[in-house]
Coordinates of C-alpha atoms and ligand atoms in Angstrom, one line a residue:
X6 CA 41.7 5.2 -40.5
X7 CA 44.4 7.0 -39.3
X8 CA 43.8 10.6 -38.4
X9 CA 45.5 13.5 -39.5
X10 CA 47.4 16.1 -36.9
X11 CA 46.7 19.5 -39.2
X12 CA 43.0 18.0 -39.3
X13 CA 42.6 17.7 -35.5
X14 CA 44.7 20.8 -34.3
X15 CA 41.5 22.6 -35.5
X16 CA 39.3 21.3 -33.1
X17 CA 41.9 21.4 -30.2
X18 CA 39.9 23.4 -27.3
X19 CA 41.9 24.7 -24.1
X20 CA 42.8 21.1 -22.9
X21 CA 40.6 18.4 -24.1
X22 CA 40.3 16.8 -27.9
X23 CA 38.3 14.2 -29.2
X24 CA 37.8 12.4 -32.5
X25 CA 35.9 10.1 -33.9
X26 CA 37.0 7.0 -36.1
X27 CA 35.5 3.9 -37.4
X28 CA 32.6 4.8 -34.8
X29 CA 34.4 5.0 -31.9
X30 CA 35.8 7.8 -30.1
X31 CA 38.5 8.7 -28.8
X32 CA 38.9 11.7 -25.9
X33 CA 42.0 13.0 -23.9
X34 CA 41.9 15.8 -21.7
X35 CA 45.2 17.1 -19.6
X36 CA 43.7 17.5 -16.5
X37 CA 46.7 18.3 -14.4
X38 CA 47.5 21.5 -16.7
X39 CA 48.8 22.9 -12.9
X40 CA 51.2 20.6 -12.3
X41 CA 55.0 20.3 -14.0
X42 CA 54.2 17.1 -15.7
X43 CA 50.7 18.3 -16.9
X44 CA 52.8 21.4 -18.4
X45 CA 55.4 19.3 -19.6
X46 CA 52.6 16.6 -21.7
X47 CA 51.4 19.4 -23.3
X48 CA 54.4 21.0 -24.4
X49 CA 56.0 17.6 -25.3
X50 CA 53.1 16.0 -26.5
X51 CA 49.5 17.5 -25.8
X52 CA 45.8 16.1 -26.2
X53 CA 45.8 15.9 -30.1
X54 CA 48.4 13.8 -30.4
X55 CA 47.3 11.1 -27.8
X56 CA 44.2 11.6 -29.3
X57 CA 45.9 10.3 -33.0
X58 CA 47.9 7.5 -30.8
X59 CA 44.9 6.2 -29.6
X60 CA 43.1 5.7 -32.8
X61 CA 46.2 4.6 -34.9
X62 CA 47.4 2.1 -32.1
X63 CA 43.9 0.7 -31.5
X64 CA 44.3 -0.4 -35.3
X65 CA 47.7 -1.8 -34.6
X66 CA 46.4 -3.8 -31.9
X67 CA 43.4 -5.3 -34.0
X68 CA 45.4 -6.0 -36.6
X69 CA 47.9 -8.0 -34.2
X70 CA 44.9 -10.0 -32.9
X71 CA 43.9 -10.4 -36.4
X72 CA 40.4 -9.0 -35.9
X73 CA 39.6 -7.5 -39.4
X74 CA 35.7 -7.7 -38.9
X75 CA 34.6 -5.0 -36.0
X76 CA 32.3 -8.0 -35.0
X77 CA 35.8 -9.9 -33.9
X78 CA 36.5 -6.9 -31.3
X79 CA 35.9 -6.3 -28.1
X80 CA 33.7 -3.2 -27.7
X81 CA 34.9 -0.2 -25.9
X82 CA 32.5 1.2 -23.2
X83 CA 30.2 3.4 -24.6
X84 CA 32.5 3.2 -27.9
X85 CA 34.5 5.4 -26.3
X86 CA 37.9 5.8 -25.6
X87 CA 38.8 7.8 -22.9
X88 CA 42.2 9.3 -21.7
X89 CA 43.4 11.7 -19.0
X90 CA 46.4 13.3 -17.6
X91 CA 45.7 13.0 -13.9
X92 CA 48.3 13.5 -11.0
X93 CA 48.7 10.3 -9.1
X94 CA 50.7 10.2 -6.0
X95 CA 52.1 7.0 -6.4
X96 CA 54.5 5.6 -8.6
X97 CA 52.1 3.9 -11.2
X98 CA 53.5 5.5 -14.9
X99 CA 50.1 4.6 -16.4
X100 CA 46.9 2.4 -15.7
X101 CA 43.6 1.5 -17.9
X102 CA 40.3 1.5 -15.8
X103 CA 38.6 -1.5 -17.7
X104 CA 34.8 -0.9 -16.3
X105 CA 35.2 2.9 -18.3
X106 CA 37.8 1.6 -21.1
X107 CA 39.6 4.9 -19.6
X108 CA 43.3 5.2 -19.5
X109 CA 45.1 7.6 -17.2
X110 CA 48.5 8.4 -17.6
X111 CA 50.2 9.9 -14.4
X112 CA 51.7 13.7 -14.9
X113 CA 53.9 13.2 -12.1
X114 CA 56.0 10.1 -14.4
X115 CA 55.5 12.4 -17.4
X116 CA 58.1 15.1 -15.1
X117 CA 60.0 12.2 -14.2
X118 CA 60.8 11.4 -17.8
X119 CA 64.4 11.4 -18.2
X120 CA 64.5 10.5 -21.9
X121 CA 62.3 11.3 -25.1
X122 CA 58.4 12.0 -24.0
X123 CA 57.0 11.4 -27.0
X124 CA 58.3 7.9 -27.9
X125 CA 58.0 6.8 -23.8
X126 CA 54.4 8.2 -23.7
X127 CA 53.5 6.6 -27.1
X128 CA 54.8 3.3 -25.7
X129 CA 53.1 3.5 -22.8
X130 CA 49.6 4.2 -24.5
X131 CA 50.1 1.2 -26.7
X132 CA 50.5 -0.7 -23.8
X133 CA 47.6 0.7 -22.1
X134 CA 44.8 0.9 -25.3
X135 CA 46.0 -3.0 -26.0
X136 CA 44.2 -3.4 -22.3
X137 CA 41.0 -1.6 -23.6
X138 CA 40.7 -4.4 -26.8
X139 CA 42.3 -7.6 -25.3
X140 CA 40.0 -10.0 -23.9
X141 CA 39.9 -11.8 -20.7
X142 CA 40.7 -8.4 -18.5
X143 CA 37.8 -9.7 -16.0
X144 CA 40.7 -11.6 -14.6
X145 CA 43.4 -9.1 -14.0
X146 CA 42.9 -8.8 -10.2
X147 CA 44.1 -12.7 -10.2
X148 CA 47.1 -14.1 -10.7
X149 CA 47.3 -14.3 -14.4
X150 CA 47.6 -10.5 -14.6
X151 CA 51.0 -11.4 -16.1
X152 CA 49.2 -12.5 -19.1
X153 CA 47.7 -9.7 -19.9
X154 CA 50.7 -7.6 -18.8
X155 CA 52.5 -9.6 -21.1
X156 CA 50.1 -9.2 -24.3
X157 CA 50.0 -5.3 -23.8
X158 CA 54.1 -5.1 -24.0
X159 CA 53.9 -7.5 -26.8
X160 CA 51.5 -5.2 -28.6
X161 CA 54.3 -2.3 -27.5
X162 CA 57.0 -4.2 -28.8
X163 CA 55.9 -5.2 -32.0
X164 CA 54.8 -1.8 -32.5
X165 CA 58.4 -1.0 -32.0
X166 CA 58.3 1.3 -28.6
X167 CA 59.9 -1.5 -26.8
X168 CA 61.1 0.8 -23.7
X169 CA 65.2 1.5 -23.1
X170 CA 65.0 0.1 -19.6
X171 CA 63.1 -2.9 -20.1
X172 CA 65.5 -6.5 -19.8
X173 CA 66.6 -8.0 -23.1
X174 CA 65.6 -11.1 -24.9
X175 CA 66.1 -14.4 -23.0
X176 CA 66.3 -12.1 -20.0
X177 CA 64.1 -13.0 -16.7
X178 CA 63.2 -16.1 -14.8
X179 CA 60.1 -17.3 -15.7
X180 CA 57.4 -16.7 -18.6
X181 CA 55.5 -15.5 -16.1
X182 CA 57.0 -12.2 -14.6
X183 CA 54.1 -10.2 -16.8
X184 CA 55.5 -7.1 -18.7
X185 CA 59.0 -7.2 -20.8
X186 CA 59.9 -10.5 -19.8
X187 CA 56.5 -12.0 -20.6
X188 CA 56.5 -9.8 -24.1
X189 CA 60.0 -11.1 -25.4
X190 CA 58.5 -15.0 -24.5
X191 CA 55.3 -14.2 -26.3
X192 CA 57.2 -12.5 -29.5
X193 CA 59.9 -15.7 -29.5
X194 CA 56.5 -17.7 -29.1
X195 CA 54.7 -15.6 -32.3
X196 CA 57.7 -16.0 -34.3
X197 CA 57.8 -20.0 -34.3
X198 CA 53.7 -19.7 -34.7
X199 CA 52.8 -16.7 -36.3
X200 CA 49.5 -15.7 -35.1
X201 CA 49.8 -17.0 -31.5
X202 CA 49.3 -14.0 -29.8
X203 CA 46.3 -13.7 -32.0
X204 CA 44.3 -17.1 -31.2
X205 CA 45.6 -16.8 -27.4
X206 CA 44.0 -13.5 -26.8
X207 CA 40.7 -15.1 -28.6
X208 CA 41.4 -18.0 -25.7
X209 CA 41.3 -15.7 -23.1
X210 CA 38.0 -14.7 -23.0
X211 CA 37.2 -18.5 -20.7
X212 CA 40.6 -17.1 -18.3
X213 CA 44.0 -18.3 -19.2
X214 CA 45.2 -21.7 -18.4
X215 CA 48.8 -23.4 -19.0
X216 CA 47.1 -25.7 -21.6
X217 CA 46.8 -23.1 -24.1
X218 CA 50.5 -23.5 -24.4
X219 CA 50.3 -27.0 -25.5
X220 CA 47.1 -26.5 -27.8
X221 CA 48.1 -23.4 -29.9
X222 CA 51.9 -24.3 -29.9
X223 CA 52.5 -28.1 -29.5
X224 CA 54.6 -27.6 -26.4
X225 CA 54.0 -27.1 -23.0
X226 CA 55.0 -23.4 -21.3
X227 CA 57.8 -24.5 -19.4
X228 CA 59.4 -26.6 -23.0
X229 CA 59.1 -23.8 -24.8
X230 CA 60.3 -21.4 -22.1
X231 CA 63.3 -23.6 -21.9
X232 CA 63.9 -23.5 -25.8
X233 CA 63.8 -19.7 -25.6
X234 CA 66.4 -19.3 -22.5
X235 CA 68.5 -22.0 -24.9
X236 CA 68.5 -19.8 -27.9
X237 CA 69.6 -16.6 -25.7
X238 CA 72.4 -19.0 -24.3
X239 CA 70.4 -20.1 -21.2
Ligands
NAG21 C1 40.7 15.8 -12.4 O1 41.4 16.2 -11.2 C2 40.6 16.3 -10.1 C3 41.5 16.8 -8.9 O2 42.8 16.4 -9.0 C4 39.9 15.0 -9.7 O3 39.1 15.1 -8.6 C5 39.1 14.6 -10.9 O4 38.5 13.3 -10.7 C6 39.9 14.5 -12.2 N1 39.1 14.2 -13.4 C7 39.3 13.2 -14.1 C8 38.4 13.1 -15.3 O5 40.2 12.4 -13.9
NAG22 C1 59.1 11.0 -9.5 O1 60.3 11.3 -8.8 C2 60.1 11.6 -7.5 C3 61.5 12.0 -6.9 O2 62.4 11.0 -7.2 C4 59.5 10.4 -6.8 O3 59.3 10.7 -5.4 C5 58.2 10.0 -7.4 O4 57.6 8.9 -6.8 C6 58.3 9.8 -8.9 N1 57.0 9.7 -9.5 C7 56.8 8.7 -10.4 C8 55.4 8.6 -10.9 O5 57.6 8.0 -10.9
NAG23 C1 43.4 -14.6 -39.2 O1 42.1 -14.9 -39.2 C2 41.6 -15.6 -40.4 C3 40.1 -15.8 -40.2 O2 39.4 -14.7 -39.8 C4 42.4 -16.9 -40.6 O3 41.9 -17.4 -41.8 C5 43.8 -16.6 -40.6 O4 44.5 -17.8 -40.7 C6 44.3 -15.9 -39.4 N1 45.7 -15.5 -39.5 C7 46.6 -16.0 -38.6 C8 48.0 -15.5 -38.8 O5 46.3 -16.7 -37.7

């Protein structure tokens, strides 16, 4: 399922590429070609190859949730996959518009980048497709965005694009920052119970609640939080 670069630099068109994979498909378009980031993400990365990240990490991520039938998956929009380089003034790196299963990745981080483009931008649109395919994202305006925070840097972790600046294991306060700190409690979590993330994510389409803790893993949140801040010295 994976698509091959040579294959899909021949249908590259100014600055949009789409392609089409186990009926889906995928689209990116650079539309902030004006602006130094937009000319830096296409000379440091460019539409076909977020167009092959898409599709290769959107396997990743059904494979993490352990959803080998399509019929297991949540369904893209349209069964389409959407990504744009946009200029957002703000300091968002990256969001995923769940009502158009659309990511945008923002051309003014993409100048900011300090360190290798390709592996940051990879991460970040592991992160961002894992929002696309997890369930429960009706509830990210509430306060268990963390969750699902959490979930799409676990997906990023495992994939192995865990970013430089993100805290290390046993790092953080509480399970429930979201993001890295979430991610490194949900891999310590998967390692005990392999498959956690996979049968929490199916959970989530009813919302999250503590309880799922105690049900998939024997423990409650706050034992098990305490057991991973042990290992990692407290
Ligand atoms: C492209 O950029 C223009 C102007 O910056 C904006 O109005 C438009 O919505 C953008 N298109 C997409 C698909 O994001
Ligand atoms: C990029 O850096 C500039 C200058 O430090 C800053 O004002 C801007 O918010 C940054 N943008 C992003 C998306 O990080
Ligand atoms: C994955 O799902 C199958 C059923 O579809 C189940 O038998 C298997 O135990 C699951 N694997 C994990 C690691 O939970």
């Amino acid at each position: 399922m994976q698509l091959s670069a040579t294959v899909l630099a021949s249908f590259l068109v100014v600055a949009g590429l789409a392609a089409t994979a186990a009926g889906l498909r995928f689209e990116a378009t650079n539309n902030a070609t004006t602006t130094p980031g937009g000319q830096r993400f296409d000379r440091e990365y460019g539409v076909g190859l977020a167009v092959q990240v898409l599709s290769e990490a959107s396997c990743f991520v059904w494979k993490v949730f352990n959803q080998t039938s399509p019929a297991d998956r949540r369904p893209a929009v349209d069964d389409r996959v959407k990504f744009v380089v946009n200029f957002v003034n703000t300091n968002i790196l990256a969001f995923e518009r769940d009502s158009e299963s659309s990511i945008t990745l923002n051309a003014g981080y993409v100048n900011n980048i300090t360190g290798d483009v390709r592996t940051l931008v990879t991460g970040l649109l592991y992160h961002e497709v894992t929002h696309v395919w997890q369930w429960g994202q009706q509830d990210t305006s509430s306060a268990h965005s963390w969750i699902y925070e959490g979930i799409a840097d676990f997906v990023r972790l495992r994939a192995g694009y865990a970013a430089p600046y993100w805290l290390q294991p046993g790092q953080g306060s509480s399970w429930d920052t979201g993001y890295d700190v979430t991610a490194r409690f949900l891999d310590y979590c998967d390692e005990l119970r392999p498959g956690f993330v996979a049968v929490l994510n199916v959970r989530l389409k009813d919302s999250y609640r503590d309880d799922y803790f105690v049900e998939i893993m024997g423990k409650p949140v706050q034992e098990l939080w305490k057991d991973y801040k042990a290992k990692y010295g407290g």
